[in-house]
Every structure is written in C-alpha cells, then in structure tokens.
Coordinates of C-alpha atoms and ligand atoms in Angstrom, one line a residue:
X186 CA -9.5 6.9 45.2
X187 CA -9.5 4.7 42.0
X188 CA -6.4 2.6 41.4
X189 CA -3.7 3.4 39.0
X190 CA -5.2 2.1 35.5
X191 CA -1.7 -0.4 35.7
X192 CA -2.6 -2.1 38.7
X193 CA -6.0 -3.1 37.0
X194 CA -6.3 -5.9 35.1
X195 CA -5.9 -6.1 31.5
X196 CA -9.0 -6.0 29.0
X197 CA -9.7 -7.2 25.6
X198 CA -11.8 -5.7 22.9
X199 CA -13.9 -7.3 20.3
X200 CA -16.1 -5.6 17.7
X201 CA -18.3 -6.2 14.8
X202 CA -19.1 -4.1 12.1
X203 CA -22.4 -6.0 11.0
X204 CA -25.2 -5.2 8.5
X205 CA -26.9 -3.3 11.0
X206 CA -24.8 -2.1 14.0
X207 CA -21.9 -1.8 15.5
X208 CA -20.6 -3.6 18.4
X209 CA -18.4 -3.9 21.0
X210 CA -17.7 -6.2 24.3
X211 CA -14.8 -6.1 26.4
X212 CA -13.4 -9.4 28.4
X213 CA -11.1 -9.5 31.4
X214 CA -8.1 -12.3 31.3
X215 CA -10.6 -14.4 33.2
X216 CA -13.1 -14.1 29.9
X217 CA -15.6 -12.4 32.1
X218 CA -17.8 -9.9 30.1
X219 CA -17.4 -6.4 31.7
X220 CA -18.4 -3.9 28.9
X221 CA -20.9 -3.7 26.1
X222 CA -22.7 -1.2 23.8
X223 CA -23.2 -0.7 20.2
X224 CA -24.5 1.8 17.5
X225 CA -27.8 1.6 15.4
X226 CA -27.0 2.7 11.8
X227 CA -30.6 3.6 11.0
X228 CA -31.5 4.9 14.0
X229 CA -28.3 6.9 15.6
X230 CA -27.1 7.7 12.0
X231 CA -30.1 8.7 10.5
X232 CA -28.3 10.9 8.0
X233 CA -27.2 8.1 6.2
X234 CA -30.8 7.1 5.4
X235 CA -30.1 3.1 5.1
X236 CA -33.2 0.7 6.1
X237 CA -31.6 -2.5 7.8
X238 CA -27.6 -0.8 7.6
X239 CA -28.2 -1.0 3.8
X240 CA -29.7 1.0 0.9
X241 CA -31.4 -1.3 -1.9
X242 CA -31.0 0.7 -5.6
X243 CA -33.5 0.5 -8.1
X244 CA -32.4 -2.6 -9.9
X245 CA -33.8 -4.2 -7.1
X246 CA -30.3 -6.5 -7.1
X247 CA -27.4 -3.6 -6.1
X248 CA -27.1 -3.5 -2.2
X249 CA -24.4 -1.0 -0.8
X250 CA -23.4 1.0 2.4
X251 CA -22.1 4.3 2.9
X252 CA -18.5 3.7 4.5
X253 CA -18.6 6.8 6.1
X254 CA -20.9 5.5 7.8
X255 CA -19.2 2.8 9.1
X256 CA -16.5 4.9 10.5
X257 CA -18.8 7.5 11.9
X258 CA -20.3 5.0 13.8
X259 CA -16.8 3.7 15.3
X260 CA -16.4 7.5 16.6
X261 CA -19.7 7.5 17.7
X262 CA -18.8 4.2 19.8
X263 CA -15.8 5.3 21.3
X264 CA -17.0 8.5 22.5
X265 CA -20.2 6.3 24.1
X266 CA -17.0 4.5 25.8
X267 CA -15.2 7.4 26.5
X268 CA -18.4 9.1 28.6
X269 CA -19.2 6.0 30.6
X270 CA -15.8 6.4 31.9
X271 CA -14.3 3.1 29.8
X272 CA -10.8 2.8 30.6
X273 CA -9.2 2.3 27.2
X274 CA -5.4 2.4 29.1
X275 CA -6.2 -1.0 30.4
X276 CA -6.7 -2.9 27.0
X277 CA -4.1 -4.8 25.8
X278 CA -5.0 -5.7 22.5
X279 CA -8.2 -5.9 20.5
X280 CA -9.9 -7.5 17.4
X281 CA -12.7 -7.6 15.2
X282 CA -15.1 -9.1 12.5
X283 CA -17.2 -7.3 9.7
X284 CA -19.5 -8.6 7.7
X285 CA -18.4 -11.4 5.1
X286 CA -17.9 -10.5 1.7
X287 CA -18.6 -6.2 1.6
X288 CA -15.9 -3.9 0.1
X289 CA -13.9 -1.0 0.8
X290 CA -12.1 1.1 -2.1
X291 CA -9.4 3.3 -0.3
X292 CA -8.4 5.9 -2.8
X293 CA -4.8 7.2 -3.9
X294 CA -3.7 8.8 -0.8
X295 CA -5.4 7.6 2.0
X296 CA -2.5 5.4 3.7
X297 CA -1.1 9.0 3.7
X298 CA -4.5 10.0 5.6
X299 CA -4.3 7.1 7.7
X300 CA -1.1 7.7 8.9
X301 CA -1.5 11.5 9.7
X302 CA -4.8 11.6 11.6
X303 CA -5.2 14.6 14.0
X304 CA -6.3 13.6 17.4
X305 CA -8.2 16.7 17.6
X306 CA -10.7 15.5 15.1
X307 CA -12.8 12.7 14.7
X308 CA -12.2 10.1 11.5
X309 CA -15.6 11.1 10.1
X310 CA -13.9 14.3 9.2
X311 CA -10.8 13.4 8.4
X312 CA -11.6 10.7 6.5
X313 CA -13.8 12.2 4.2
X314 CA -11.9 11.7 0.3
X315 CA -10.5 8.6 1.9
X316 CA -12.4 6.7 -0.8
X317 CA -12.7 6.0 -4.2
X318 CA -16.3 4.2 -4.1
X319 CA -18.2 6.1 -1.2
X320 CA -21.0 2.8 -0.9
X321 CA -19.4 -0.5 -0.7
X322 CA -21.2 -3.2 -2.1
X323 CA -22.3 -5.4 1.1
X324 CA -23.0 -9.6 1.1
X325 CA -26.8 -8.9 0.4
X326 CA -25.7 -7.7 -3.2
X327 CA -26.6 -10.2 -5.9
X328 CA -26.1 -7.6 -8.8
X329 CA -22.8 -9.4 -10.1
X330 CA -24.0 -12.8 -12.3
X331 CA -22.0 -12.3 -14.9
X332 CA -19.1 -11.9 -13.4
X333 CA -19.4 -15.2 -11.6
X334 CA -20.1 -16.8 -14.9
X335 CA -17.0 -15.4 -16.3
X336 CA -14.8 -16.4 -13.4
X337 CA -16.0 -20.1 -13.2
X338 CA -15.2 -20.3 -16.9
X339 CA -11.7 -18.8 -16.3
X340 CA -11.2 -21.3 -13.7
X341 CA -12.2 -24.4 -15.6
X342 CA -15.9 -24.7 -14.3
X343 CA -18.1 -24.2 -11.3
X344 CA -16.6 -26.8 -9.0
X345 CA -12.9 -26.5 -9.9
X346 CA -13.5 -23.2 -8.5
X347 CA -14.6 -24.4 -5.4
X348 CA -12.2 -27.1 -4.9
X349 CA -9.3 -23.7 -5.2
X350 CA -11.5 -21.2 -3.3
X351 CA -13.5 -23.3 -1.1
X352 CA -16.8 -22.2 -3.1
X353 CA -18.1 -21.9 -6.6
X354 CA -19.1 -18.0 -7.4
X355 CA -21.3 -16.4 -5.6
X356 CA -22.3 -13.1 -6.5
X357 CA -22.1 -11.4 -3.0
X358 CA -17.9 -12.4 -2.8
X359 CA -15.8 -9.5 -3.1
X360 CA -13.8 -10.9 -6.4
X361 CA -17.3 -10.6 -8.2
X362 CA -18.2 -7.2 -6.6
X363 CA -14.7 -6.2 -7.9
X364 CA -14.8 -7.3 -11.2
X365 CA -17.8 -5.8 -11.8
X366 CA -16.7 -2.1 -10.3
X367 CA -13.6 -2.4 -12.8
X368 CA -16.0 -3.1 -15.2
X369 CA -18.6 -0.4 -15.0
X370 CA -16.5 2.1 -13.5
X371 CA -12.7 1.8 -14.5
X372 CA -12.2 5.1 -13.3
X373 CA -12.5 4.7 -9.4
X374 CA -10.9 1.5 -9.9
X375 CA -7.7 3.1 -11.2
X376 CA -8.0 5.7 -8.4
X377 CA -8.2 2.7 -5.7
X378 CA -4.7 1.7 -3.9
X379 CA -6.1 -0.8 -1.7
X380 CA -9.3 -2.9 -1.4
X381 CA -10.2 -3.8 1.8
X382 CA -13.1 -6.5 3.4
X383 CA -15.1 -5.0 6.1
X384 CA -13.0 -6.8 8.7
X385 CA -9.8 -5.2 7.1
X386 CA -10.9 -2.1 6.6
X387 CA -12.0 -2.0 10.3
X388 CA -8.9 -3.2 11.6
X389 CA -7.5 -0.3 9.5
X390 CA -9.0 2.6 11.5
X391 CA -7.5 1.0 14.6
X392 CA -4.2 0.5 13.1
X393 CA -4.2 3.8 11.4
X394 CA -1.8 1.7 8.0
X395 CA -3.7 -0.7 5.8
X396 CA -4.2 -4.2 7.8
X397 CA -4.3 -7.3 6.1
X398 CA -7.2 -9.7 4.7
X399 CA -7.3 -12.8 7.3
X400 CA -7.3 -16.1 5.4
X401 CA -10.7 -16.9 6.8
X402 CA -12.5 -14.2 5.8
X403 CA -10.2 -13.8 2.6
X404 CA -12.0 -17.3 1.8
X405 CA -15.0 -15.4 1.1
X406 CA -14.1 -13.4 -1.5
X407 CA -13.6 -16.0 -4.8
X408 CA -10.0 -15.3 -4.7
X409 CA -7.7 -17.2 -2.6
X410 CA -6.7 -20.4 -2.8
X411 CA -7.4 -21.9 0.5
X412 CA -5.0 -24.7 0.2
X413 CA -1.8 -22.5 -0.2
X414 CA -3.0 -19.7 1.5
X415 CA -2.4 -17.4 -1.0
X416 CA -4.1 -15.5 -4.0
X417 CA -5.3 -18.1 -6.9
X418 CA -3.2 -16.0 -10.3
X419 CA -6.0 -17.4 -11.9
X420 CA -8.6 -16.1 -10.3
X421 CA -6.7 -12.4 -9.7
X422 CA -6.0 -12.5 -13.7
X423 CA -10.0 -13.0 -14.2
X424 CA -11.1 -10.4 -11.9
X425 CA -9.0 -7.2 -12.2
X426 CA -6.0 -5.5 -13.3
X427 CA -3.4 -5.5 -10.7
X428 CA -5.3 -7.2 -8.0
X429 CA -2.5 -8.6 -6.1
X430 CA -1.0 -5.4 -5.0
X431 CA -4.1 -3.9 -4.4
X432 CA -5.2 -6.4 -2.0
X433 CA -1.9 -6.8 -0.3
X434 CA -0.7 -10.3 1.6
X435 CA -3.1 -12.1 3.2
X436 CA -2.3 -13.2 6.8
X437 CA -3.1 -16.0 9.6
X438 CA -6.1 -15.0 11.1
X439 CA -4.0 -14.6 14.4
X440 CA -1.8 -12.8 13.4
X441 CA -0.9 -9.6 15.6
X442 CA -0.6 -6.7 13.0
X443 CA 0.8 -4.1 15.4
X444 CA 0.2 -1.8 17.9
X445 CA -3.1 1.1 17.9
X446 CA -2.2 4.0 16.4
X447 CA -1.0 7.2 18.2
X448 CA -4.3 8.9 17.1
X449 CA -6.0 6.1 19.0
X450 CA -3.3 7.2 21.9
X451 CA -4.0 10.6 22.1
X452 CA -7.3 10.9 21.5
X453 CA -9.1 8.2 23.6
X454 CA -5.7 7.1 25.5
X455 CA -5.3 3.8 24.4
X456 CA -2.0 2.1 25.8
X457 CA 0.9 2.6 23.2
X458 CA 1.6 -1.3 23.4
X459 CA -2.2 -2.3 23.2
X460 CA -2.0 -4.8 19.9
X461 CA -4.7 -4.9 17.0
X462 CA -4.8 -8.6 16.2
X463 CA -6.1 -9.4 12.3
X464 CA -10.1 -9.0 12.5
X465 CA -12.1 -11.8 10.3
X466 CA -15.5 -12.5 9.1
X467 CA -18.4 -12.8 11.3
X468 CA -19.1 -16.5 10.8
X469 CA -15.6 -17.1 11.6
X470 CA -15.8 -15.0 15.0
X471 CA -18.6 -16.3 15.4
X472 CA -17.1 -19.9 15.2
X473 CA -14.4 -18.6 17.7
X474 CA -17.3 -17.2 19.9
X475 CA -19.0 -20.7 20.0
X476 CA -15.7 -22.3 20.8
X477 CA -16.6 -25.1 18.1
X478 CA -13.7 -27.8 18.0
X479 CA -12.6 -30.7 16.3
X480 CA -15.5 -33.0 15.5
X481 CA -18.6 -30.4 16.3
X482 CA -21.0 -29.2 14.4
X483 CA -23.2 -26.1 15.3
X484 CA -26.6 -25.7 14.4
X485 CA -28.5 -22.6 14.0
X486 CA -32.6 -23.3 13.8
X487 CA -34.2 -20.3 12.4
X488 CA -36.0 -19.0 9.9
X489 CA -33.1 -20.8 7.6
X490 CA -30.9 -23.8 9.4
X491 CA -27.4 -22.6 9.0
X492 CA -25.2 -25.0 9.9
X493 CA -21.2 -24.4 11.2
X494 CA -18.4 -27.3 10.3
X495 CA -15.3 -27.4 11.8
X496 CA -13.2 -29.5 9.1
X497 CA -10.1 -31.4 9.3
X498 CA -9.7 -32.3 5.2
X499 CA -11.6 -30.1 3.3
X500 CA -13.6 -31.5 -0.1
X501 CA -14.9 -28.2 -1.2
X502 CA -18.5 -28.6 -3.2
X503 CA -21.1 -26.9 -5.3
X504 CA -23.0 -25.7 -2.3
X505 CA -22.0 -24.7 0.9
X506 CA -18.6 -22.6 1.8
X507 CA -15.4 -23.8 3.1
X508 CA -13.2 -21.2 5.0
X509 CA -9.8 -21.1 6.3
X510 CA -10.3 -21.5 10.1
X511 CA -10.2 -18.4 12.5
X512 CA -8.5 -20.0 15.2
X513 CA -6.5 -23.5 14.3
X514 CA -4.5 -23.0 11.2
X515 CA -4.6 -26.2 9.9
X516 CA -8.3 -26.7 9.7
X517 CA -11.2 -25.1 7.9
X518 CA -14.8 -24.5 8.9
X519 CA -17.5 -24.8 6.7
X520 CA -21.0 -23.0 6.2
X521 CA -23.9 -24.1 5.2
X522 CA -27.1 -22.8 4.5
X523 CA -31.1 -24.4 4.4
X524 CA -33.7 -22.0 3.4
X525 CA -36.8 -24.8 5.3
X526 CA -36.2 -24.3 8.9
X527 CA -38.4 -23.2 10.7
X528 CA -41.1 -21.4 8.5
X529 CA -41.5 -25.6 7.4
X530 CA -41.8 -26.2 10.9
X531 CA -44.5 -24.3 11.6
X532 CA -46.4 -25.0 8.3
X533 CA -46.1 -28.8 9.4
X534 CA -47.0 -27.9 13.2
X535 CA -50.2 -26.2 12.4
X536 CA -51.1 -28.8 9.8
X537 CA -50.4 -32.1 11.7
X538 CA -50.5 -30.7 15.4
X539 CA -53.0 -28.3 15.7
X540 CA -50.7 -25.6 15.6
X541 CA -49.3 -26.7 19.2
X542 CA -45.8 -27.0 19.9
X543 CA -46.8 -29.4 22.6
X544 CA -48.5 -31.7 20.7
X545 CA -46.6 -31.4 17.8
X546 CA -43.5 -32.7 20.9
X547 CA -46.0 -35.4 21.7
X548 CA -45.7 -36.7 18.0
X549 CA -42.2 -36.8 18.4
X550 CA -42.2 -39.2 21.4
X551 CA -44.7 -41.3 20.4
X552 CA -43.2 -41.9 17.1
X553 CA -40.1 -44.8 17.1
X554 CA -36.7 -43.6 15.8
X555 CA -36.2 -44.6 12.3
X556 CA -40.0 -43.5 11.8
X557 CA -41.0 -47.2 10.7
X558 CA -38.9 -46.4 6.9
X559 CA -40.9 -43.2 6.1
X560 CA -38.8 -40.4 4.9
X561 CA -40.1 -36.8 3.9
X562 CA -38.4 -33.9 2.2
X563 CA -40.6 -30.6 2.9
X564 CA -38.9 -27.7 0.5
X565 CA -42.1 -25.8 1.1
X566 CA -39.9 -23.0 -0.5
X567 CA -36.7 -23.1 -3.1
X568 CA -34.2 -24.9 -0.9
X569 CA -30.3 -23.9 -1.3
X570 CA -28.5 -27.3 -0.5
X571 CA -29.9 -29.1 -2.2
X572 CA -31.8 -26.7 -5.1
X573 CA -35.0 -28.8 -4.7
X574 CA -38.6 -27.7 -4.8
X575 CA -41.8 -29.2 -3.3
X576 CA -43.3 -31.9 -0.4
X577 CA -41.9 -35.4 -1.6
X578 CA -42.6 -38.1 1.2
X579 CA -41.4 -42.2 0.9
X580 CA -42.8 -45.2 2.0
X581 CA -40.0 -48.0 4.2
X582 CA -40.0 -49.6 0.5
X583 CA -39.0 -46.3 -1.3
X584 CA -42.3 -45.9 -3.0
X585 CA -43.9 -42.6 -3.2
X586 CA -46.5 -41.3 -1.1
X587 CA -49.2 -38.8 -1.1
X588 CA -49.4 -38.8 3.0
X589 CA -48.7 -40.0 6.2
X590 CA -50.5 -39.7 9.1
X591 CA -49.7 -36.5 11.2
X592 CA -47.6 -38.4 13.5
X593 CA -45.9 -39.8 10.9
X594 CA -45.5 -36.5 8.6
X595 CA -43.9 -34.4 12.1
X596 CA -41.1 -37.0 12.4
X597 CA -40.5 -37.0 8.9
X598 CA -40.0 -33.5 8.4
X599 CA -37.6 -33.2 11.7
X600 CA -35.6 -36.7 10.9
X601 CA -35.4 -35.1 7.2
X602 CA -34.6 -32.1 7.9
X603 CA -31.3 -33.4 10.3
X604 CA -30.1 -36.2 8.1
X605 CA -30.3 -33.7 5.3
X606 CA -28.1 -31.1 7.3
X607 CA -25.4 -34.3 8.4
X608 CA -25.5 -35.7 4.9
X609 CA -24.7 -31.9 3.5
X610 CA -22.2 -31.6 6.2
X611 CA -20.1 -35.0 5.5
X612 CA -19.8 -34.3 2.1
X613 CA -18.2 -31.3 2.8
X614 CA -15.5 -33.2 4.2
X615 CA -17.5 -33.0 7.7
X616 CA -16.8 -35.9 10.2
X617 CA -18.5 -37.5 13.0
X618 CA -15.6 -38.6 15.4
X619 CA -15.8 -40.1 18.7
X620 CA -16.2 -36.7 21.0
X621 CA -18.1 -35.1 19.2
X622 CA -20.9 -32.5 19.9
X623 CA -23.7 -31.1 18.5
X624 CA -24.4 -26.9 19.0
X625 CA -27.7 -26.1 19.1
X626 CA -29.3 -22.6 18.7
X627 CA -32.0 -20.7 18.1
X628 CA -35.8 -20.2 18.2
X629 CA -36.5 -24.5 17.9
X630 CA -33.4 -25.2 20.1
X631 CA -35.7 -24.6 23.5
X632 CA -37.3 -27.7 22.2
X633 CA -36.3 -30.7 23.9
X634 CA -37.8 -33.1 21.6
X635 CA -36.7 -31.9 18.4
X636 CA -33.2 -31.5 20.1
X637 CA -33.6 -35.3 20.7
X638 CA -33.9 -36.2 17.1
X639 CA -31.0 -33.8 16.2
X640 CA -29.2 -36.1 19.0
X641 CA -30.0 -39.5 17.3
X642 CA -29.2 -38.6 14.0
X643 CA -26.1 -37.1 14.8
X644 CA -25.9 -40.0 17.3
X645 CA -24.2 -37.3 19.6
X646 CA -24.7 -35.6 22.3
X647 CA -26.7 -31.7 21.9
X648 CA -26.0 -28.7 23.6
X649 CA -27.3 -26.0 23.5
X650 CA -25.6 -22.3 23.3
X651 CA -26.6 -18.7 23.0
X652 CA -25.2 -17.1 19.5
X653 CA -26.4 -13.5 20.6
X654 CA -23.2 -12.3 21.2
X655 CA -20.7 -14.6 19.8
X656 CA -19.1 -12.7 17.2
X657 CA -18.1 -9.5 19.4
X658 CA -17.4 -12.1 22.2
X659 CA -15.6 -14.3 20.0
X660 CA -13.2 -11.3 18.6
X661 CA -12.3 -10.7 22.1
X662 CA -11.3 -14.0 22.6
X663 CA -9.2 -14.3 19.9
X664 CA -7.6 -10.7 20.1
X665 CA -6.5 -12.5 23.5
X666 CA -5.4 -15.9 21.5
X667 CA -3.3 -13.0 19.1
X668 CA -1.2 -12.3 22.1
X669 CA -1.0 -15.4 23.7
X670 CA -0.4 -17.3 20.5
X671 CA 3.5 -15.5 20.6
X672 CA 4.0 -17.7 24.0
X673 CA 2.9 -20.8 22.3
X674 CA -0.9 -21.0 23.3
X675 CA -3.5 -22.1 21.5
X676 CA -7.0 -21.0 20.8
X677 CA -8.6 -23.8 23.3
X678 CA -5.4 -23.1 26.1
X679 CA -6.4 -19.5 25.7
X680 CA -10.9 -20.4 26.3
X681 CA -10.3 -23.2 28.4
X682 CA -12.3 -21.9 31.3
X683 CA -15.5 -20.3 29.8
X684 CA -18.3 -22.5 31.1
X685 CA -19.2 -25.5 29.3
X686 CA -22.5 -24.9 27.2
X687 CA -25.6 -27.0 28.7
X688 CA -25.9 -30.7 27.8
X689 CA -29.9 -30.8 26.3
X690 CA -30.1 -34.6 24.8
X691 CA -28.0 -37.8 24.4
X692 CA -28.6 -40.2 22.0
X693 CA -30.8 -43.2 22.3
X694 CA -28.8 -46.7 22.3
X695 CA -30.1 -48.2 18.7
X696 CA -29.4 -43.9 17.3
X697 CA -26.0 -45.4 15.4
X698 CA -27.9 -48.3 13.4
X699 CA -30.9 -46.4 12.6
X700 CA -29.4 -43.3 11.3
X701 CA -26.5 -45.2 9.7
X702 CA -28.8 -47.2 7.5
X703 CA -31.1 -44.4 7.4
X704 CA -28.7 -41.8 5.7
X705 CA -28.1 -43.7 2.7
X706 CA -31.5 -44.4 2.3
X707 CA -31.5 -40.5 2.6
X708 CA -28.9 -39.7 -0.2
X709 CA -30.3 -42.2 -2.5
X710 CA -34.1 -40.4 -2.8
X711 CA -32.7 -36.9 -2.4
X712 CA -30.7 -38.0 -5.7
X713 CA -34.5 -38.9 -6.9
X714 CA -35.8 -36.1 -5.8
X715 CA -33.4 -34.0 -8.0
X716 CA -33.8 -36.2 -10.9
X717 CA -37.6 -35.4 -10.7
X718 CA -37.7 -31.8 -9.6
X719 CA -35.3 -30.5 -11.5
X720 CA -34.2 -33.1 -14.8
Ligands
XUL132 C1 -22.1 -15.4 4.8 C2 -22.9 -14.2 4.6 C3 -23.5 -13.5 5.8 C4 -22.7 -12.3 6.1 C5 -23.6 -11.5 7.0 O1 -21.6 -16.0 3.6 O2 -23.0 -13.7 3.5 O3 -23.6 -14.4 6.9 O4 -21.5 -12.6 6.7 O5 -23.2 -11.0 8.1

C-alpha cells in the first residue's frame, strides 16, 4: 500500500517558461532530482505555428509569442504530471523563471478571471480574453530603436542610463517593448491593467492574483533603478502613461507571494499551504542553479562566450548588464556577452592546427604563458563587448603584425579571448578575491588545455559544471530558499550539500605576474584597436 502523501517527504518545483519549451524538475529537501519533463511549443502545440517558440513578422525585426500558448503548455504539463501519477500534495512550495525581457498585457478584467477559475476547466479556456496583446513581444525582438533613443535622451545619455538601470537601452527590454505598444497601438494599452514579465506572468497562473516583477529580472526591463530597488520616475515618465500602477511593486526575488490558488487545489490537488515563491529571469535562475558565489565568475564557451558575474559594488557600463541578484540581496550579478567563441575557435583550429583539437591542445602546451608578448584579437565577426571588427595581432613591443606562427596565433586567440572576458568583467565592477573560482561550461569546457589558460589568466582555480538544467533546477532551489529564508537561512545554508562541481585546472605559479602585466597591456591595444576600427 502507498504511504499517506504526509508521511512523504516534501518536494519543490521549479519551472521555466523559455523561448522554446517549457520545463519543470522537482527536488526533495535533500536537493536530489526526482521528477522532470517539459513541453515542445513547436512540436506538441503545433497550432500555434511558431518556429523556435517564436514567430518572426515580416519586418524581419518584430519577434512575438502567442501567450496562450504559454499557458496552454502549463496545462499540458500538469496533466503530463498528473498521468505519471506526480504527487502534487507533497510540494511545499514552488518557483520559476521565464525568459528575460518578453511581455504580457493582461487586459481590464482579468485579475477578476484569475481569481474565479473553474477547476473543471483548463486555463487555456478560461483564459482566453485574458489579454489585451495576444503575442508578447519576446527578448529576440529588436523592433524598438527609437524608443531606446528616446529613453537614453530622457535619462541624460546612454551611460547615465545604465549607471540607474544597470544597462543602457536595449531594444529587447520590456520598457522599450512598452513604449513602443503605447505608441503604435494606444488602444490595447489603455485596455491593459497590468504588464507582466514572463516570469511574473508565470507566477501568476500559479497564484491565480497578479504576482510581482522580482528585482532581478525587473533589472531587465530599462526601468528600475537597481540601486533603490524601485521604479526610476524618469524612466516610467519616458516610457508610458501610468506605468507605475500598471506594473505594480517590485519585490525581493525571495520573496514568498502566497499560497497556490484553490483552482490549483482542486484541480490537480496541490497542498492549500504549498507557497509560490517570486519567479525571475532565466539568467538569474540560472545563476542560482550554478550556485555562483562571491568572487566567481562563470563561463559559458559556445557559439558566443557568455559570461556570469557575481558583483559586490556594481559600476554599471555601456556594455554588458547588471542585475539585482536572485539570491543575496545585497549583491548584483552581471551578464556579459562575446559574439567570437567558438565559431573563432574553430576558424583558428583549422587554420593553425590542421583542424585537430589535439593538436591545436598541443600548441597550447608547447607555447609558454604570457605567449613571449604576442597578443591577438580575432573578431572574425562584429563583436559585442567590445564593438570591434577584424584579426588585429601585436608583437611583445606593441607593434603590429601581419602573423604569427600557428603556435603562436592558437595561444593568442585563447589568452585573448580570456583576458578580454576578465578585463570586461572587472570593469563591470567584477573582482578577483582570494577564493575565487572559475565556472566553466560548454562545448570547449571538455578541453583541458584551454581550461588551463582560462585558469592562468584568471589565476584561479576552473571547474567545470553542467548548465543543462540549471535554470529549472535553480528555481527549485530557491522556491526552497523562499521558505527557508522566513527562518533566517540563506541561499548557500539552504544548497550547502549539492556536490561540489569538478576541479578541471589550477593555475601555474608565475599565472599572477604574467596576466597581471599582461591585462594592461591588453586594455591599452583593445583601446587601439577601437581607435582604428571604429574612429
Ligand atoms: C538575456 C537575454 C536572453 C533571454 C533568453 O539578456 O536576452 O538570455 O533571457 O532566454
């Protein structure tokens, strides 16, 4: 006979409404994994007709969602859960992440909706004049220039902007999107009585009442002040009409916002006291996922390096993003994006090591840290941070160079390419401190000799850490840290025993002198660089 569903242990959810799919993973109290699935929006919601979760329009530059989509999918997921027997009586509370950025327009009414759902039907139906804009723009949306040109002059130029919002405008954040819907259509904005992120909006469903933005994830949007923790007027006045109420209060990012609702009860039999803890981005959850602390940095080597800060003191610049943090609310994180990872790679692999990985690792160890003062930069395409073109490599006396021999060239581009991410990193406000460690994931992190450079430049130890899962797994960790944060816990009491990622490299002895002297070599010729590429 199965025990009563009280005498089994408690479970936490986490989802995440990506671009794509939706997922969910459910953790014990000992953090063990015991539950996953998800839902394909192209492929198990065909009806919706979206290529990659999205539809591209004609301008080439508008990309939305259908947000029925969205919540079709969550009834889709639940009744997956539902017929593999998932015990929803044993979770105790649950969170979430969307994607960053993406919009939802709730129109006149719907808290009304929200509040009155049947149990007998799903949300799909229910939900159905819930909205005022029925596709929500989505992060992959770069249809809103003007806007952003408008806001930055409202708020006294591009980087005064980011030193009150954490980043100068970027089309895809939601302030932009939402200037340019009251713009072009004034008339669904007036019938709006709530905008929501993805994350919020998710959190909504399970909450069945409009949950609030997070301040990490609200940091994505244009619109809050990062510092105070509360809506910039400036930036509300620039954007929209009546913005503030509209978007409600924004909240800690742990904050517990109450319990499911009794739809949720009845229909899927959910615990009445099971809590919905404030859902965030999906960098953030990620960041939670990953378990970054004080003093790490994580590293993702892909097609593009994107690169996760954790950030004690904040100095917000032209490139790169500075959020609130998901899980210690005095810190920030920091993202930051290069467009040459490891398409560059490759290009420089085939070129210098006869398209061998293992040869192109032999270069690597037969080549001396410090790579006897020659320094490349390999922007093979546009690069974000910095915006620099083109294949610029220096001599030990800063001269240019046309080439250097293939050896030479592969420890260029990987010493480059890691100074470049730590000297983007520290001028975020990013600090090496004594303790710290280096994430590394993705395709180039299963190789040991690249992870040995990353090592010396950082002049800290690598590890190396699987992101597949770290968003879902990192909203069930902190709908856990939600609960446990009422009994005085923090995020790192509540993850304490999830097993330490692997230790890949160490640095070499003379890593701190090179690099030192190396990185302001570094800064100086990506300044020339600039100067020359674009004047
Ligand atoms: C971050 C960003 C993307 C989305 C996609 O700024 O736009 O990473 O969050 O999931």
């Amino acid at each position: 006979m199965a025990a009563p569903a009280a005498a089994l242990p408690p479970l936490y959810l986490g989802f995440d409404f990506s671009t794509q799919q939706l997922k969910v993973l459910a953790i014990d109290g000992n953090l063990n994994v015991l539950h996953q699935d998800n839902v394909q929006f192209d492929t198990e919601l065909p009806e919706f007709r979206t290529q990659g979760g999205v539809h591209i329009h004609s301008d080439g530059l508008t990309v939305t969602s259908p947000v029925l989509m969205w919540v079709k999918a969550l009834d889709l997921l639940l009744d997956k859960m539902k017929r593999t027997g998932f015990d929803f009586s044993r979770v105790r509370a649950l969170s979430g992440s969307g994607q960053q950025h993406g919009s939802v327009f709730w129109r006149r009414g719907a808290s009304e909706t929200l509040k009155q759902l049947d149990s007998a039907e799903d949300l799909f139906q229910q939900l159905q004049d819930a909205f005022s804009v029925s596709d929500s723009p989505v992060w992959m949306d770069s249809s809103s220039r003007k806007q952003c040109q408008d806001l930055q002059a409202a708020a006294g130029g591009a980087l005064r902007l980011a030193e009150i919002t954490g980043s100068r405008a970027y089309e895809r954040f939601t302030g932009n999107q939402i200037a340019k819907l009251w713009q072009s259509r004034p008339e669904q904005y007036q019938d709006t009585e709530r905008i929501s992120l993805v994350s919020s909006f998710a959190a909504s469903l399970f909450l069945g009442s409009y949950a609030a933005i997070d301040f990490s994830d609200g940091s994505g949007m244009n619109l809050l002040d990062i510092r105070t923790r509360t809506w910039s007027q400036t930036c509300l006045e620039a954007t929209a009409p009546d913005l503030d109420g509209l978007l409600g209060t924004p909240l800690p990012s742990a904050s517990v916002l109450g319990p499911v609702s009794s739809y949720l009860v009845h229909r899927f039999g959910f615990s009445e006291s099971c809590r919905v803890v404030a859902f965030t981005g999906d960098n953030p959850a990620s960041l939670a996922g990953m378990r970054l602390q004080q003093g790490d940095i994580a590293v993702s080597l892909g097609t593009s390096d994107t690169v996760f800060l954790w950030i004690q003191q904040p100095r917000p610049a032209l490139e790169g993003h500075v959020f609130c943090n998901p899980v210690e609310q005095r810190a920030y994180m920091a993202l930051l994006c290069f467009k040459n990872g490891s398409l560059t790679r490759e290009r420089v692999r085939n070129q210098c090591a006869g398209a061998s990985w293992e040869l192109f690792s032999g270069a690597l160890r037969n080549s001396p840290l410090g790579n006897n003062g020659n320094i490349g930069f390999y922007f093979d395409t546009m690069e974000i941070t910095p915006a620099a073109l083109g294949v610029h490599r220096f001599d030990r006396d800063d001269n240019k160079v046309s080439s250097l021999s293939p050896e030479a060239e592969v420890r260029a581009l990987v010493e480059g390419q890691f100074l470049s991410r730590r000297l983007h990193a520290e001028r975020l406000g990013y600090s090496i401190i004594p303790g710290t460690r280096v994430l590394a994931t993705g395709g180039a992190s299963s190789n040991r000799d690249i992870l040995q450079v990353l090592s010396d430049v950082f002049n800290a130890p690598v590890y190396s850490i699987d992101l597949s899962n770290s968003t879902c797994l990192g909203s069930a960790f902190r709908a856990l840290h939600g609960l446990a944060e009422q009994s005085g816990l923090s995020f790192f009491d509540v993850v304490k025993n999830v097993p330490e990622p692997q230790l890949v490299a160490t640095p070499h002895p003379t890593a701190a002198q090179v690099y030192g002297h190396m990185l302001k070599r570094y800064a100086r010729l990506e300044e020339r660089v600039l100067q020359e590429t674009c004047p």
